[in-house]
Amino acid sequence: MLNIKHSLRFKLIIGFITIAVPLVGLLLYSNYYASNTIREQVADSNKNSMILYSHQIEAALNKETNFLYNIAVEDPNIAALSQLLNDPDEYFLAKARILNTLTRYHRFDNSVDLQFIYSVQKQDLFNTPIKTQSYDELQSIKATIEELVKNVRTDSAYFREWKTIEYSPNKYALIRLVDTGDDFYLGAFVELENLMIPLDLIHLEDGFATFVSANGSLITNTGAIGSHRLDTNLASESNEVYQVVRKDDRKYIVVMNQIQGTDVILSAFVPESQMLKNLYHFRRVIILISLGALILLIIYLVYLNDIILKPMNNLVRGMRRIKHGDWSTRLHSSKAKEFAIINETFNGMASEIHQLKISVYEEQIRAHKAELKHLQLQINPHFLLNSINIVYNLAEIKNYGVIQLMCMNLVKYFRFTTKTNQVAVTVAEEMEHMESYIKIQQVRFPERVTYRIQIEEGAETAAIPPLLIQPFIENAVKYGFDFMDHPFHIEIQIRLLEEDRIEIVIWDNGIGFSAEMLQHLQSGDDLEHQNGEHLGISNVKYRLKHIFGQNTSLSFDNAPDAGARVTIVLPYRTVEQFTSY
């Protein structure tokens, strides 16, 4: 037993507690307290500004809402509009009088950008002048309003509160509708950018203010924080609530306030670097303390280097050599008794693992070879029986030409499937095998099955595992061929991709995958049933995984205007490369 006072663990614990813990604790607490205090003060100041301006916006929007309700009830011209629909002249004069009323109101209240009236029956929209900087923007605003009022329902939220609407890319506005009850809608429209103008007078210390949607996305200054979304649950009137957002190398303190009666939130972004610039003297003291701590830690590091770091580096280098396959690596004895025990144990474990790894590796190779041969030998007995039955029926009618063709294709088919010593075959060989299989199906279903095989130049010499494509052709005939009015067609396309990859696409014009089956296939679930259904697909997945690992993909979908489609992408290899892996 070692004396506890001379152990490495005791020395490290005492040294670390004596030097590091007090210094680190003091620095962390000082920095946290000072920074947090300033954050709260700045957040409180800007939160008050946001609340004040939010109330101003709420008051202006409420005033506009009340005006719309009053004019909808009290203005006789609006009440007369529904009665003048069949009198174009009087209808036009009534519209002009209403627009004059709205325009006069705008002379003394410019809280909104425009007001409008829409006739549901005539689909007629007329509005006050639109103040824009370009004709395209004017047309965009008008088209947006027309699309909204044509499709809006009377129970829509637009009739209950001010809602945001995008009238141009990354440009938003607030819009409010009032139903007059006579198939006429009154409405007001205000651009959010115009509401932001008074906020330029608020001192945000190189920060900015913006409006935020209900899902936390910025709808003004949209590119300021990239794709970040804010937590809108913090948009309360509590001055102590704020959040921190990072953009590139800048950190912002964000305060928000919900504008009542709308679906937007007003927020202010203040750079943290600007807030902490007044902590210069305090930071200088922290730097001096840090320098002193650094000197002490350097002295301590020199002390630790001899008793810990050198033995530890030797141990790490030994582990790295072992990792790269150098099993002859052995460690020398160390001055510290703990490391002496570790080195001795390491040397013994390295020797034992070396011997064990060789045995396990050889056993795995034998098991994988046996398993792959077993997968290649799995032949569908129904196919064999059906083929023999067809030959028998053809013999009864003495159709010797078709019998010869059938037997020749069966011989090619079973000669290929029973070659268990082949690790890989060329694409050309696999396609020749597929032709034999499809021709057998053509004998079974005369003039009901067609096929086409397209191989891009250079792809025919690529090597693939044998019997890779056959399970998908079998499934196509079994599940996709439903005795349709037109012949069942199978298409196989093979082409070369970039980065030395090959793509194999198999599709047909059958009924395609069902929604449930497609969901299972795309999710990667194991589809193998107890009765053996879908065993071929499971085998293909297994073989691809064990041969190529993550460098291959197998996807399933339904082709447009066609049936099922299977896409296989795998690395390009020659037969010689396959046997060398």
Coordinates of C-alpha atoms in Angstrom, one line a residue:
M1 CA 0.0 0.0 0.0
L2 CA 1.2 3.5 -0.9
N3 CA 1.4 6.3 1.6
I4 CA -1.5 8.6 0.8
K5 CA 0.7 11.7 1.2
H6 CA 3.1 10.5 -1.5
S7 CA 0.4 9.5 -4.0
L8 CA 0.0 11.4 -7.3
R9 CA -3.7 11.9 -6.7
F10 CA -3.2 13.6 -3.3
K11 CA -0.5 16.0 -4.7
L12 CA -2.7 17.0 -7.7
I13 CA -5.8 17.6 -5.6
I14 CA -4.0 19.7 -3.0
G15 CA -2.1 21.8 -5.6
F16 CA -5.2 22.4 -7.7
I17 CA -7.4 23.4 -4.7
T18 CA -4.7 25.7 -3.3
I19 CA -4.1 27.7 -6.5
A20 CA -6.9 27.3 -9.1
V21 CA -10.1 27.1 -7.2
P22 CA -10.0 30.5 -5.4
L23 CA -8.6 32.4 -8.4
V24 CA -11.1 30.9 -10.9
G25 CA -14.0 31.4 -8.5
L26 CA -13.1 35.0 -7.9
L27 CA -12.7 35.8 -11.5
L28 CA -15.8 34.1 -12.6
Y29 CA -17.9 35.7 -9.9
S30 CA -16.5 39.2 -10.5
N31 CA -17.0 39.0 -14.2
Y32 CA -20.5 37.5 -13.9
Y33 CA -21.7 40.0 -11.3
A34 CA -20.4 43.1 -13.2
S35 CA -21.6 41.9 -16.6
N36 CA -25.0 40.8 -15.3
T37 CA -25.6 44.1 -13.5
I38 CA -24.9 46.1 -16.6
R39 CA -27.1 43.8 -18.8
E40 CA -30.0 44.3 -16.4
Q41 CA -29.6 48.1 -16.3
V42 CA -29.4 48.4 -20.1
A43 CA -32.2 46.0 -20.6
D44 CA -34.3 47.9 -18.1
S45 CA -33.6 51.2 -19.9
N46 CA -34.4 49.9 -23.3
K47 CA -37.4 47.9 -22.1
N48 CA -39.0 51.1 -20.8
S49 CA -38.5 52.7 -24.2
M50 CA -40.1 49.7 -26.0
I51 CA -43.1 49.8 -23.6
L52 CA -43.6 53.5 -24.2
Y53 CA -43.4 53.4 -27.9
S54 CA -45.6 50.2 -28.0
H55 CA -48.3 52.0 -26.1
Q56 CA -48.1 54.9 -28.6
I57 CA -48.5 52.4 -31.5
E58 CA -51.4 50.7 -29.7
A59 CA -53.1 54.1 -29.2
A60 CA -52.7 55.1 -32.8
L61 CA -54.0 51.7 -34.1
N62 CA -56.9 51.7 -31.7
K63 CA -57.8 55.2 -32.8
E64 CA -57.8 54.0 -36.4
T65 CA -59.9 51.0 -35.6
N66 CA -62.5 53.2 -33.8
F67 CA -62.6 55.5 -36.8
L68 CA -63.3 52.6 -39.1
Y69 CA -66.1 51.3 -36.9
N70 CA -67.6 54.8 -36.6
I71 CA -67.6 55.5 -40.3
A72 CA -69.0 52.0 -41.0
V73 CA -72.0 52.8 -38.7
E74 CA -72.5 56.5 -39.1
D75 CA -71.5 57.4 -42.7
P76 CA -74.7 57.5 -44.9
N77 CA -72.7 57.0 -48.0
I78 CA -71.4 53.6 -46.9
A79 CA -75.0 52.6 -46.0
A80 CA -76.2 53.7 -49.4
L81 CA -73.5 51.8 -51.3
S82 CA -75.3 48.5 -51.2
Q83 CA -78.5 50.2 -52.6
L84 CA -76.6 51.9 -55.5
L85 CA -74.9 48.8 -56.9
N86 CA -77.3 48.9 -60.0
D87 CA -76.8 52.7 -60.5
P88 CA -73.2 53.2 -61.8
D89 CA -73.3 57.0 -61.6
E90 CA -74.7 57.2 -58.1
Y91 CA -72.4 54.4 -57.0
F92 CA -69.4 56.2 -58.3
L93 CA -70.4 59.5 -56.6
A94 CA -70.9 57.7 -53.3
K95 CA -67.4 56.2 -53.6
A96 CA -66.0 59.6 -54.3
R97 CA -67.7 61.1 -51.2
I98 CA -66.4 58.2 -49.0
L99 CA -62.8 58.7 -50.3
N100 CA -63.1 62.4 -49.6
T101 CA -64.1 61.6 -46.0
L102 CA -61.2 59.3 -45.6
T103 CA -58.7 61.7 -47.2
R104 CA -59.8 64.6 -45.0
Y105 CA -59.3 62.4 -42.0
H106 CA -55.8 61.5 -43.2
R107 CA -54.9 65.2 -43.4
F108 CA -54.9 65.4 -39.6
D109 CA -54.0 61.8 -38.7
N110 CA -51.2 60.0 -40.7
S111 CA -50.9 57.0 -38.4
V112 CA -51.8 54.7 -41.3
D113 CA -50.6 54.7 -44.9
L114 CA -54.0 54.1 -46.6
Q115 CA -57.6 53.2 -46.1
F116 CA -59.8 51.2 -48.5
I117 CA -63.3 49.9 -49.1
Y118 CA -64.1 46.6 -50.9
S119 CA -67.4 45.5 -52.4
V120 CA -67.9 41.7 -52.1
Q121 CA -70.6 41.6 -54.7
K122 CA -68.8 43.7 -57.3
Q123 CA -65.3 42.7 -56.2
D124 CA -64.5 46.4 -56.4
L125 CA -61.6 47.9 -54.4
F126 CA -61.1 51.6 -54.0
N127 CA -58.7 53.3 -51.7
T128 CA -57.1 56.5 -50.6
P129 CA -53.8 57.6 -52.3
I130 CA -50.9 55.2 -51.7
K131 CA -47.6 56.9 -50.8
T132 CA -44.8 54.8 -52.2
Q133 CA -41.4 55.4 -53.7
S134 CA -41.9 53.3 -56.8
Y135 CA -44.7 52.2 -59.1
D136 CA -43.8 48.5 -58.6
E137 CA -44.3 48.9 -54.8
L138 CA -47.7 50.6 -55.4
Q139 CA -48.9 47.7 -57.6
S140 CA -47.6 45.2 -55.1
I141 CA -49.5 46.8 -52.2
K142 CA -52.7 47.0 -54.2
A143 CA -52.4 43.4 -55.5
T144 CA -51.8 42.2 -51.9
I145 CA -54.9 43.9 -50.6
E146 CA -57.0 42.7 -53.4
E147 CA -55.9 39.1 -53.0
L148 CA -56.6 39.3 -49.2
V149 CA -60.1 40.8 -49.4
K150 CA -61.2 38.5 -52.2
N151 CA -60.3 35.4 -50.2
V152 CA -60.9 36.5 -46.6
R153 CA -63.7 35.0 -44.5
T154 CA -65.9 37.0 -42.1
D155 CA -64.6 34.9 -39.2
S156 CA -61.0 35.7 -40.0
A157 CA -58.6 37.2 -37.5
Y158 CA -58.2 40.2 -39.8
F159 CA -61.6 41.4 -38.5
R160 CA -60.5 41.1 -34.8
E161 CA -57.0 42.5 -34.7
W162 CA -54.2 44.0 -36.7
K163 CA -52.4 41.2 -38.6
T164 CA -49.1 41.3 -40.5
I165 CA -49.1 40.6 -44.2
E166 CA -46.1 40.4 -46.6
Y167 CA -46.8 42.7 -49.6
S168 CA -43.3 42.5 -51.1
P169 CA -40.3 40.2 -50.5
N170 CA -39.1 40.9 -46.9
K171 CA -41.6 43.9 -46.6
Y172 CA -44.4 43.6 -44.2
A173 CA -47.4 45.8 -43.1
L174 CA -50.2 45.7 -40.6
I175 CA -53.8 45.4 -42.0
R176 CA -57.2 45.6 -40.2
L177 CA -60.6 44.9 -41.7
V178 CA -64.1 46.0 -40.6
D179 CA -67.3 44.3 -41.9
T180 CA -70.0 46.9 -42.5
G181 CA -72.7 44.2 -42.7
D182 CA -73.8 45.0 -46.3
D183 CA -71.1 43.0 -48.1
F184 CA -68.7 45.8 -47.8
Y185 CA -65.3 45.7 -46.0
L186 CA -63.5 48.8 -44.6
G187 CA -59.8 48.5 -44.0
A188 CA -56.6 50.2 -43.1
F189 CA -53.0 49.5 -44.1
V190 CA -49.8 50.6 -42.4
E191 CA -46.2 49.7 -43.4
L192 CA -44.1 48.4 -40.6
E193 CA -41.1 50.3 -41.9
N194 CA -43.0 53.6 -41.4
L195 CA -43.8 52.6 -37.8
M196 CA -40.0 52.1 -37.3
I197 CA -39.1 55.7 -38.2
P198 CA -39.7 57.2 -34.7
L199 CA -37.6 54.5 -33.2
D200 CA -34.5 55.9 -34.9
L201 CA -34.6 58.6 -32.3
I202 CA -34.2 56.1 -29.5
H203 CA -30.6 55.7 -28.3
L204 CA -29.7 52.0 -28.6
E205 CA -25.9 52.3 -28.4
D206 CA -25.2 51.1 -31.9
G207 CA -28.0 48.6 -31.7
F208 CA -31.3 48.6 -33.6
A209 CA -35.0 48.1 -33.1
T210 CA -37.2 45.8 -35.1
F211 CA -40.6 44.1 -35.3
V212 CA -40.8 40.3 -34.6
S213 CA -43.6 37.9 -35.7
A214 CA -45.4 35.5 -33.4
N215 CA -42.9 32.7 -34.3
G216 CA -39.9 34.7 -33.4
S217 CA -38.7 35.8 -36.9
L218 CA -37.6 39.3 -37.7
I219 CA -39.9 41.1 -40.1
T220 CA -38.0 44.3 -40.3
N221 CA -34.2 44.4 -40.4
T222 CA -34.6 40.8 -41.5
G223 CA -30.9 40.1 -42.1
A224 CA -29.6 41.5 -38.8
I225 CA -29.3 38.2 -36.9
G226 CA -29.4 35.7 -39.7
S227 CA -31.7 32.6 -39.2
H228 CA -32.0 33.0 -35.5
R229 CA -35.5 33.0 -33.9
L230 CA -36.3 34.8 -30.7
D231 CA -38.2 33.3 -27.8
T232 CA -41.5 35.3 -27.9
N233 CA -42.6 33.9 -24.5
L234 CA -40.3 36.6 -23.1
A235 CA -42.3 39.4 -24.7
S236 CA -43.9 40.6 -21.4
E237 CA -43.9 44.0 -19.7
S238 CA -41.5 42.8 -17.0
N239 CA -38.3 44.9 -17.1
E240 CA -36.2 42.0 -15.8
V241 CA -36.9 39.8 -18.8
Y242 CA -34.3 39.7 -21.7
Q243 CA -32.5 37.2 -23.8
V244 CA -29.1 36.9 -25.5
V245 CA -28.7 36.4 -29.2
R246 CA -25.3 35.7 -31.1
K247 CA -24.7 36.8 -34.7
D248 CA -21.2 36.0 -36.0
D249 CA -18.8 37.4 -33.4
R250 CA -21.4 39.8 -31.9
K251 CA -23.7 39.2 -28.9
Y252 CA -26.9 41.2 -28.5
I253 CA -29.1 41.8 -25.5
V254 CA -32.7 41.6 -26.7
V255 CA -35.8 43.1 -24.9
M256 CA -39.3 42.7 -26.4
N257 CA -42.8 43.9 -25.8
Q258 CA -46.0 42.7 -27.3
I259 CA -48.1 45.3 -29.1
Q260 CA -51.6 44.7 -27.9
G261 CA -54.3 44.3 -30.6
T262 CA -51.7 43.0 -33.1
D263 CA -49.7 39.9 -33.8
V264 CA -46.3 41.7 -33.8
I265 CA -43.8 42.2 -31.1
L266 CA -41.5 45.3 -30.7
S267 CA -37.9 44.4 -29.8
A268 CA -34.6 46.2 -29.3
F269 CA -31.1 44.8 -29.9
V270 CA -28.2 46.2 -27.9
P271 CA -24.6 45.0 -28.6
E272 CA -23.1 43.6 -25.4
S273 CA -19.7 45.0 -26.4
Q274 CA -21.1 48.5 -26.1
M275 CA -22.6 47.8 -22.7
L276 CA -19.4 46.6 -21.2
K277 CA -17.1 49.3 -22.6
N278 CA -17.4 51.2 -19.3
L279 CA -15.9 48.2 -17.4
Y280 CA -12.4 49.1 -18.6
H281 CA -10.8 49.7 -15.2
F282 CA -12.5 46.7 -13.6
R283 CA -11.3 44.6 -16.5
R284 CA -7.7 45.8 -16.1
V285 CA -7.7 44.6 -12.5
I286 CA -9.0 41.3 -13.6
I287 CA -6.3 41.1 -16.3
L288 CA -3.6 41.8 -13.6
I289 CA -5.1 39.1 -11.4
S290 CA -5.1 36.7 -14.4
L291 CA -1.5 37.5 -15.2
G292 CA -0.5 36.7 -11.6
A293 CA -2.5 33.5 -11.7
L294 CA -0.8 32.6 -15.0
I295 CA 2.7 32.9 -13.6
L296 CA 1.7 30.7 -10.7
L297 CA 0.2 28.2 -12.9
I298 CA 3.3 28.1 -15.1
I299 CA 5.4 27.4 -12.1
Y300 CA 3.0 24.7 -11.1
L301 CA 3.0 23.3 -14.7
V302 CA 6.8 22.9 -14.6
Y303 CA 6.4 20.9 -11.4
L304 CA 3.7 18.8 -12.9
N305 CA 5.6 18.2 -16.1
D306 CA 8.2 15.9 -14.5
I307 CA 5.7 13.9 -12.4
I308 CA 2.7 13.7 -14.7
L309 CA 3.0 15.2 -18.2
K310 CA 6.1 13.2 -19.4
P311 CA 4.7 9.8 -18.3
M312 CA 1.3 10.8 -19.6
N313 CA 2.7 11.7 -23.0
N314 CA 4.6 8.4 -23.2
L315 CA 1.3 6.6 -22.4
V316 CA -0.6 8.6 -25.1
R317 CA 2.1 8.0 -27.7
G318 CA 2.0 4.3 -26.9
M319 CA -1.8 4.2 -27.3
R320 CA -1.6 6.0 -30.6
R321 CA 0.9 3.5 -31.9
I322 CA -1.4 0.7 -30.8
K323 CA -4.3 2.5 -32.5
H324 CA -2.4 2.6 -35.8
G325 CA -1.6 -1.2 -35.6
D326 CA 1.9 -1.2 -34.0
W327 CA 1.3 -4.0 -31.5
S328 CA 5.0 -4.3 -30.7
T329 CA 4.8 -1.0 -28.7
R330 CA 5.9 -1.3 -25.1
L331 CA 6.2 1.4 -22.4
H332 CA 9.2 1.9 -20.1
S333 CA 9.1 2.1 -16.3
S334 CA 8.2 5.5 -14.7
K335 CA 9.4 7.3 -11.6
A336 CA 5.9 7.6 -10.2
K337 CA 4.7 4.3 -8.8
E338 CA 1.2 4.9 -10.2
F339 CA 2.5 5.2 -13.8
A340 CA 4.8 2.3 -13.3
I341 CA 1.8 0.1 -12.5
I342 CA -0.1 1.6 -15.5
N343 CA 2.8 1.0 -17.9
E344 CA 3.2 -2.6 -16.8
T345 CA -0.6 -3.2 -17.1
F346 CA -0.6 -1.5 -20.5
N347 CA 2.2 -3.8 -21.8
G348 CA 0.4 -6.9 -20.7
M349 CA -2.9 -5.8 -22.2
A350 CA -1.3 -4.8 -25.5
S351 CA 0.2 -8.3 -25.8
E352 CA -3.1 -10.0 -25.0
I353 CA -5.2 -7.8 -27.2
H354 CA -2.9 -8.4 -30.1
Q355 CA -3.4 -12.1 -29.9
L356 CA -7.1 -11.8 -29.3
K357 CA -7.6 -9.3 -32.2
I358 CA -5.9 -11.7 -34.7
S359 CA -8.2 -14.5 -33.6
V360 CA -11.4 -12.5 -33.7
Y361 CA -10.5 -10.9 -37.0
E362 CA -10.0 -14.2 -38.7
E363 CA -13.2 -15.6 -37.2
Q364 CA -15.2 -12.5 -38.4
I365 CA -13.8 -12.9 -42.0
R366 CA -14.9 -16.6 -42.0
A367 CA -18.3 -15.7 -40.6
H368 CA -18.9 -12.9 -43.1
K369 CA -17.9 -15.0 -46.1
A370 CA -20.2 -17.8 -44.9
E371 CA -23.1 -15.4 -44.4
L372 CA -22.7 -13.7 -47.8
K373 CA -22.6 -17.1 -49.5
H374 CA -25.8 -18.1 -47.6
L375 CA -27.5 -14.9 -48.8
Q376 CA -26.5 -15.5 -52.4
L377 CA -27.9 -19.1 -52.3
Q378 CA -31.4 -18.0 -51.2
I379 CA -33.5 -19.0 -54.2
N380 CA -37.3 -18.5 -54.3
P381 CA -38.8 -22.0 -54.5
H382 CA -42.0 -20.7 -56.1
F383 CA -40.1 -19.3 -59.0
L384 CA -38.4 -22.7 -59.6
L385 CA -41.7 -24.6 -59.3
N386 CA -43.5 -22.2 -61.6
S387 CA -40.7 -22.4 -64.2
I388 CA -40.8 -26.2 -64.2
N389 CA -44.6 -26.2 -64.5
I390 CA -44.4 -23.9 -67.5
V391 CA -41.9 -26.3 -69.2
Y392 CA -44.3 -29.1 -68.5
N393 CA -47.2 -27.2 -70.1
L394 CA -45.2 -26.3 -73.1
A395 CA -44.2 -30.0 -73.5
E396 CA -47.9 -30.9 -73.5
I397 CA -48.5 -28.6 -76.5
K398 CA -45.2 -29.6 -78.1
N399 CA -43.9 -26.1 -78.3
Y400 CA -40.3 -27.2 -78.5
G401 CA -38.9 -23.8 -79.6
V402 CA -40.2 -22.1 -76.5
I403 CA -39.2 -25.0 -74.4
Q404 CA -35.6 -24.7 -75.6
L405 CA -35.6 -20.9 -75.0
M406 CA -37.1 -21.4 -71.5
C407 CA -34.5 -24.1 -70.6
M408 CA -31.6 -22.0 -71.9
N409 CA -32.7 -19.1 -69.8
L410 CA -33.2 -21.3 -66.8
V411 CA -29.7 -22.8 -67.2
K412 CA -28.2 -19.3 -67.4
Y413 CA -30.3 -18.1 -64.4
F414 CA -29.4 -21.0 -62.1
R415 CA -25.7 -21.1 -63.2
F416 CA -25.4 -17.5 -62.2
T417 CA -27.2 -17.8 -58.8
T418 CA -25.2 -20.8 -57.7
K419 CA -21.8 -19.2 -58.2
T420 CA -21.1 -18.7 -54.5
N421 CA -17.4 -18.2 -54.9
Q422 CA -17.8 -14.9 -56.7
V423 CA -17.4 -11.8 -54.4
A424 CA -18.4 -9.4 -57.2
V425 CA -19.6 -9.5 -60.9
T426 CA -19.5 -6.8 -63.5
V427 CA -22.6 -4.8 -64.4
A428 CA -22.7 -6.5 -67.8
E429 CA -22.8 -9.9 -66.2
E430 CA -25.5 -8.9 -63.8
M431 CA -27.6 -7.4 -66.6
E432 CA -27.2 -10.6 -68.7
H433 CA -28.6 -12.5 -65.7
M434 CA -31.5 -10.0 -65.4
E435 CA -32.3 -10.6 -69.1
S436 CA -32.5 -14.3 -68.5
Y437 CA -34.9 -13.7 -65.6
I438 CA -37.1 -11.3 -67.4
K439 CA -37.2 -13.5 -70.5
I440 CA -38.5 -16.4 -68.3
Q441 CA -41.3 -14.0 -67.1
Q442 CA -42.1 -13.1 -70.7
V443 CA -42.6 -16.8 -71.4
R444 CA -44.9 -17.0 -68.4
F445 CA -46.9 -13.9 -69.5
P446 CA -46.7 -13.8 -73.3
E447 CA -46.8 -10.2 -74.7
R448 CA -47.5 -8.9 -71.2
V449 CA -44.0 -8.0 -70.0
T450 CA -41.5 -5.7 -71.7
Y451 CA -38.1 -4.3 -70.6
R452 CA -35.3 -2.0 -71.4
I453 CA -31.8 -1.9 -70.0
Q454 CA -29.7 1.3 -70.5
I455 CA -26.0 1.2 -69.5
E456 CA -23.9 4.3 -69.8
E457 CA -20.6 3.8 -71.6
G458 CA -17.9 2.9 -69.1
A459 CA -20.4 1.6 -66.5
E460 CA -20.6 -2.0 -67.8
T461 CA -17.2 -2.8 -66.3
A462 CA -18.1 -1.6 -62.8
A463 CA -18.2 -4.3 -60.2
I464 CA -21.2 -4.9 -57.9
P465 CA -22.2 -7.7 -55.5
P466 CA -23.9 -10.6 -57.4
L467 CA -27.7 -10.8 -57.3
L468 CA -28.0 -7.2 -56.2
I469 CA -30.7 -6.1 -58.6
Q470 CA -32.7 -9.4 -58.9
P471 CA -34.8 -8.9 -55.7
F472 CA -36.2 -5.6 -56.9
I473 CA -37.1 -7.1 -60.3
E474 CA -38.8 -10.0 -58.6
N475 CA -40.8 -7.6 -56.4
A476 CA -41.8 -5.5 -59.4
V477 CA -43.2 -8.6 -61.1
K478 CA -44.8 -9.9 -57.9
Y479 CA -46.4 -6.7 -56.6
G480 CA -46.5 -4.3 -59.5
F481 CA -47.8 -6.5 -62.3
D482 CA -51.6 -6.5 -61.9
F483 CA -52.7 -7.7 -65.3
M484 CA -53.1 -4.1 -66.6
D485 CA -54.6 -3.1 -69.9
H486 CA -51.1 -2.3 -71.2
P487 CA -47.9 -4.4 -71.0
F488 CA -46.0 -4.3 -67.8
H489 CA -42.7 -2.5 -68.5
I490 CA -39.4 -2.7 -66.5
E491 CA -36.7 -0.1 -67.0
I492 CA -33.1 -0.5 -65.7
Q493 CA -30.8 2.6 -66.0
I494 CA -27.1 2.5 -65.0
R495 CA -24.9 5.5 -65.2
L496 CA -21.7 6.9 -63.7
L497 CA -21.7 9.8 -61.2
E498 CA -19.1 12.2 -60.0
E499 CA -16.6 11.2 -57.2
D500 CA -16.3 7.6 -58.6
R501 CA -19.8 6.5 -57.9
I502 CA -22.3 4.5 -59.9
E503 CA -26.1 4.9 -59.9
I504 CA -28.6 2.1 -60.6
V505 CA -32.3 3.0 -61.1
I506 CA -35.0 0.4 -61.4
W507 CA -38.6 1.4 -62.1
D508 CA -41.7 0.1 -63.7
N509 CA -45.1 1.2 -64.9
G510 CA -47.1 -0.8 -62.4
I511 CA -49.2 0.1 -59.4
G512 CA -46.3 1.4 -57.4
F513 CA -45.6 1.3 -53.6
S514 CA -48.5 1.8 -51.3
A515 CA -48.3 4.7 -48.9
E516 CA -47.8 2.4 -45.9
M517 CA -45.1 0.3 -47.7
L518 CA -43.3 3.5 -48.9
Q519 CA -43.2 4.9 -45.4
H520 CA -41.6 1.7 -44.1
L521 CA -39.1 1.6 -46.9
Q522 CA -38.1 5.2 -46.6
S523 CA -37.8 5.0 -42.8
G524 CA -35.4 2.0 -43.0
D525 CA -37.6 -0.3 -41.0
D526 CA -36.9 -4.1 -41.3
L527 CA -39.6 -5.4 -43.6
E528 CA -38.7 -9.1 -43.4
H529 CA -41.8 -11.2 -42.4
Q530 CA -41.9 -14.6 -40.8
N531 CA -43.2 -16.1 -44.0
G532 CA -40.1 -14.8 -45.9
E533 CA -41.7 -11.8 -47.7
H534 CA -39.4 -8.9 -48.5
L535 CA -36.4 -11.2 -47.6
G536 CA -34.7 -10.1 -50.8
I537 CA -34.8 -6.4 -49.9
S538 CA -33.5 -7.1 -46.4
N539 CA -30.6 -9.2 -47.9
V540 CA -29.7 -6.3 -50.2
K541 CA -29.6 -3.8 -47.4
Y542 CA -27.5 -6.2 -45.3
R543 CA -25.0 -6.8 -48.0
L544 CA -24.6 -3.2 -49.0
K545 CA -24.1 -2.2 -45.3
H546 CA -21.4 -4.9 -44.7
I547 CA -19.6 -4.3 -48.0
F548 CA -19.7 -0.5 -48.4
G549 CA -20.6 0.8 -44.9
Q550 CA -21.9 4.4 -45.1
N551 CA -20.6 5.0 -48.7
T552 CA -23.8 3.7 -50.3
S553 CA -27.5 4.6 -50.3
L554 CA -30.7 2.8 -51.1
S555 CA -33.9 4.9 -51.7
F556 CA -37.5 4.1 -52.7
D557 CA -40.2 6.2 -54.2
N558 CA -43.0 6.3 -56.9
A559 CA -41.9 7.7 -60.2
P560 CA -44.1 10.5 -61.7
D561 CA -46.8 9.0 -64.0
A562 CA -45.3 5.5 -63.4
G563 CA -44.9 2.8 -60.8
A564 CA -42.3 1.9 -58.1
R565 CA -38.8 3.2 -58.4
V566 CA -35.6 2.0 -56.6
T567 CA -32.3 4.0 -56.7
I568 CA -29.0 2.5 -55.6
V569 CA -25.8 4.6 -55.4
L570 CA -22.5 2.8 -54.5
P571 CA -18.8 3.4 -55.0
Y572 CA -17.3 2.5 -58.4
R573 CA -15.0 -0.5 -58.1
T574 CA -13.5 -3.0 -60.5
V575 CA -13.6 -6.7 -59.8
E576 CA -9.9 -6.6 -58.9
Q577 CA -10.5 -3.8 -56.3
F578 CA -13.4 -5.8 -54.8
T579 CA -11.2 -8.8 -54.1
S580 CA -8.5 -6.7 -52.5
Y581 CA -10.8 -5.1 -49.8

